[in-house]
Amino acid sequence: MHGLSTFEPKNGFVKWLEARLPILSFAHGSFVAYPTPKNLNYWWTFGAILSFMLIAQIITGVVLTMHYTPEATLAFSSVEKIMRDVNWGWLFRYAHANGASMFFLAVYIHMFRGLYYGSYKNPREVLWILGVIIFLLMMATGFMGYVLVWGQMSFWGATVITNLFSAIPIFGNEITTWLWGGYSVDNPTLNRFFALHYLLPFVIFAVVGLHVWALHVTGQNNPDGVEIKDVEKDCVPFTPHATMKDGLGVVVFLLLYCWFIFYVPNYLGDADNYIPANPLKTPPHIVPEWYFLPFYAILRAIPDKLAGVIAMFAAIAVLAFLPWLDKSPVRSAKYRPMYKALFWAFVVVSIGLGYCGAMPAAEPYVTVSRVLSLLYFGFFAILPFLPRWEKTLPVPATIAEAVLAKSGKVEPPKPEPVKAAPAKAPTKSTRLWK
Amino acid sequence: MTFKETLTKTLGLAVAVAGLTAVASSAARADEHEQPTPTRQEWTFAGPFGTFDRAQLQRGFKVYKEVCSNCHELHIPIRTLGQTGGPELPEDQVKALAASFTIKDGPNGSGDMFDRPGRPSDYFPAPFPNPEAAATALGAAPPDMSLLAKSRKYERGFPKFIFDALPVPGGMYQELGPDYIYAILHGYEKDEDPNWNAYFPGHKIAMGKPLVDGQVEYTDGTPATLDQYAKDVASFLYWAAEPSLEQRKRIGFRVLAFLFILAGLMYFTKKKIWSNVAH
Amino acid sequence: MSTATPTPSTDETSRRDFLYVATGSVAAVGAVSVAWPLISQMNPDASTLAMASSEIDIGAIPAGQIVTVKWRGKPVFIRHRTADEIKAAQDGDNASMPDPATDKSRVQKPEWLIVIGVCTHLGCIPLGNQGEYNGWFCPCHGSVYDTSGRIRKGPAPRNLDVPPYAFLTDTKVKIG
């Protein structure tokens, strides 16, 4: 949904370039004139925050690569050399390690926002699925990056996670041997993880490009979940309005990020990872980084190895089916009282799973994890049936109306049950920005 | 739902969930942690403006050199004792200290390894050629001490672990490692069993009681007691594990102050830009 | 949007402009500050800087021989010169050359010539006891150095550099 650009080249060079590669008008249409719903709240700044984090991770990561040695006997000490000897090395290392956590924090908020406001629904299914793919790529990248430190938790985390694949029937052992390049996690494993850890962020970057492209085709969802009807009344131009709001979001997020880098840099990390990898000694509690904990809890909740692995991957895969599981014609949880309650229950369940994942595999955590895992999948199981029981609240006809209702200038619309699906995204915006 | 409402709700729920799980788990925790938790000590390097006490680091180094170094390796370069933000020993002292160590170097022109006096750029030599030799001599290989203060932690439990990250009074607790080391050195409570330690998981520690009152001579008037040794050596080991701490906190303050100003300016700019848009 | 806005007073305009300029400047200061660590991290690190000197035992080098040692990752030639070589070097003092220097200014003790073994042309390592002056000859582009390491022929612009060094004893030299 491009707000048909009014980009008019003025100087000769721009005209010349425009005739050959219309990149400036494209950028203008996508990031300047692009119509942004007026009613977006600060939860919508997380897209910009995530873009910022991706760039920050790539830059700090490339810097670290200049000093890191991907070799099993040298990896750990090269990280220590970065921390002790390299100019500002501690800053880059802490920024990169905590950056991974911040990246995941932001992506979880971004995903829950999409979940709450129904951003996955028609016509944004592809946009949503691309997001799930980015999430999966992030998990792979985060995991492999953690291994590179080659501390105790790196090594044993790698061992445990790659052993998941041994659950695959018949070929399981061959697959793990292939993944390792040997008979255990060792130097070949470290080398390939390094190669992939360097590669995947650029793959993420490309998929983010598709994600943004898909977003700009359908236009942004918004807190009221109604489509843009009149660009002039419902929207503001992306620049300066959204740019400035996103910028503020990024700076506030940076405050949190920098607090972690400079004042509590090891808070989110595991102390055991400051012990060099020892293939003959397993640490007492193997715990993944916090962002994997809910899925780790699901894995451990199921007593069967293969079923546990399947459940863990299913917990992520099920997200991709959300657009078809949720059949309600209303998008935003703002107008769906039952879904809203269910959403908050799902948030609680996810946090609870995370807590259980951090605890030792003993009672009562095992039972609690099992109950919570059931509830996790229960959320997705109940979604298709929700519209049968749910009485949705009246949805404003337009964004402009929703904004006016909020500022109290207009009576809220008369209760009127919603039957039809929300209007489809306009294929072409009707007005040009002046 | 506004941003604020949502935030309050999320935080409330998070606390509620964690609280419930914590209550459910307190029973399980009781028998799992039979050893007492170390107590939190006062450290000069704690908090947002923390710095190391040079004299304390130098004393801690003395304890390390005279006692710990007989069994434990400290894999850091000798020169770092002179760098800013550390014990800051004068250059000639660092050189003299380095020269007191014998370093194996080579091969020379004829292909032989040879011994030479150490230089500041060398690492502290290890007491044993490899961990296996150490294990043979001592029964178990003592851990390298360069990261000891960062690789040891103890369970804080809910809700304390949340406040440990936050800039609140009693929060920002990052010194679990030094507290653990301090506690271990105090944990030898049974005279009949030198390998029994109150704070060590399982109580059976391979290292016999390493320090007693008066063992290391202090020349600066500081009491030569076990308690003082424990504090000094824990501080020294925290510096060894985190030599950039002072620089990090100093720069961190500037960065956060800058970001607050920028956030404020951006808030007003954003407000101005949106002032004529109902939203 | 802008059509709906009443024209702001000049006062308000200047206040608004000030706010925009202030925000932009502060953000720019931040961006520039971040650039510094990014640049600085590529400079030699603390361990490299600490390795800046090395001590060499020269007692076993016979006259007429050149020994190559490594200093800061570069070769350093230590040449125990014979009486003939010293004489040849001193005799050459008055010859015309691209980078005139007396032999005396290039050595601390006449029998020991210590130079960085990197051709000043494009960084190749010259071969010892070769070339017209029996000093060094660089195979890459044909630069010819004499027994004082001075450039006599070929494209190199400068004499072989003399590193900072000091004789600790008669048989021990510290480079750097």
Short mmCIF file of N, CA, C and O in Angstrom, two decimals, chain A residues 59 78 149 153 227 244 290 368 375 400 412 424:
data_model
loop_
_atom_site.label_atom_id
_atom_site.label_comp_id
_atom_site.label_asym_id
_atom_site.label_seq_id
_atom_site.Cartn_x
_atom_site.Cartn_y
_atom_site.Cartn_z
N ILE A 59 26.78 -5.18 13.35
CA ILE A 59 27.99 -4.36 13.47
C ILE A 59 28.89 -4.88 14.59
O ILE A 59 30.08 -5.12 14.39
N SER A 78 40.41 -16.58 23.07
CA SER A 78 40.30 -15.41 22.19
C SER A 78 39.18 -14.49 22.67
O SER A 78 39.29 -13.27 22.55
N VAL A 149 31.42 -19.07 22.24
CA VAL A 149 32.23 -18.71 23.40
C VAL A 149 33.03 -19.92 23.87
O VAL A 149 34.13 -19.79 24.42
N MET A 153 28.76 -23.96 29.34
CA MET A 153 27.35 -23.98 28.95
C MET A 153 27.22 -23.97 27.43
O MET A 153 26.29 -24.55 26.88
N GLU A 227 -9.25 -1.41 8.80
CA GLU A 227 -8.36 -1.04 7.70
C GLU A 227 -8.46 0.45 7.40
O GLU A 227 -9.46 1.11 7.72
N MET A 244 9.76 9.84 14.04
CA MET A 244 10.12 10.45 15.33
C MET A 244 9.64 9.57 16.48
O MET A 244 10.36 9.38 17.48
N TRP A 290 17.74 -17.33 28.59
CA TRP A 290 16.34 -17.14 29.02
C TRP A 290 15.34 -17.21 27.87
O TRP A 290 14.22 -17.68 28.05
N VAL A 368 4.13 -28.99 36.85
CA VAL A 368 3.70 -27.64 36.44
C VAL A 368 3.98 -27.45 34.95
O VAL A 368 3.13 -26.93 34.21
N LEU A 375 -1.75 -26.18 28.46
CA LEU A 375 -2.45 -24.91 28.33
C LEU A 375 -1.93 -24.12 27.13
O LEU A 375 -2.69 -23.45 26.43
N ALA A 400 -10.27 7.07 11.91
CA ALA A 400 -10.58 8.44 12.31
C ALA A 400 -11.65 8.44 13.39
O ALA A 400 -11.57 9.16 14.39
N PRO A 412 -19.32 7.00 21.36
CA PRO A 412 -18.91 5.73 20.75
C PRO A 412 -20.03 5.18 19.87
O PRO A 412 -21.20 5.46 20.12
N LYS A 424 -11.35 -5.53 3.13
CA LYS A 424 -10.05 -5.95 2.62
C LYS A 424 -9.16 -4.73 2.44
O LYS A 424 -9.63 -3.62 2.30
#
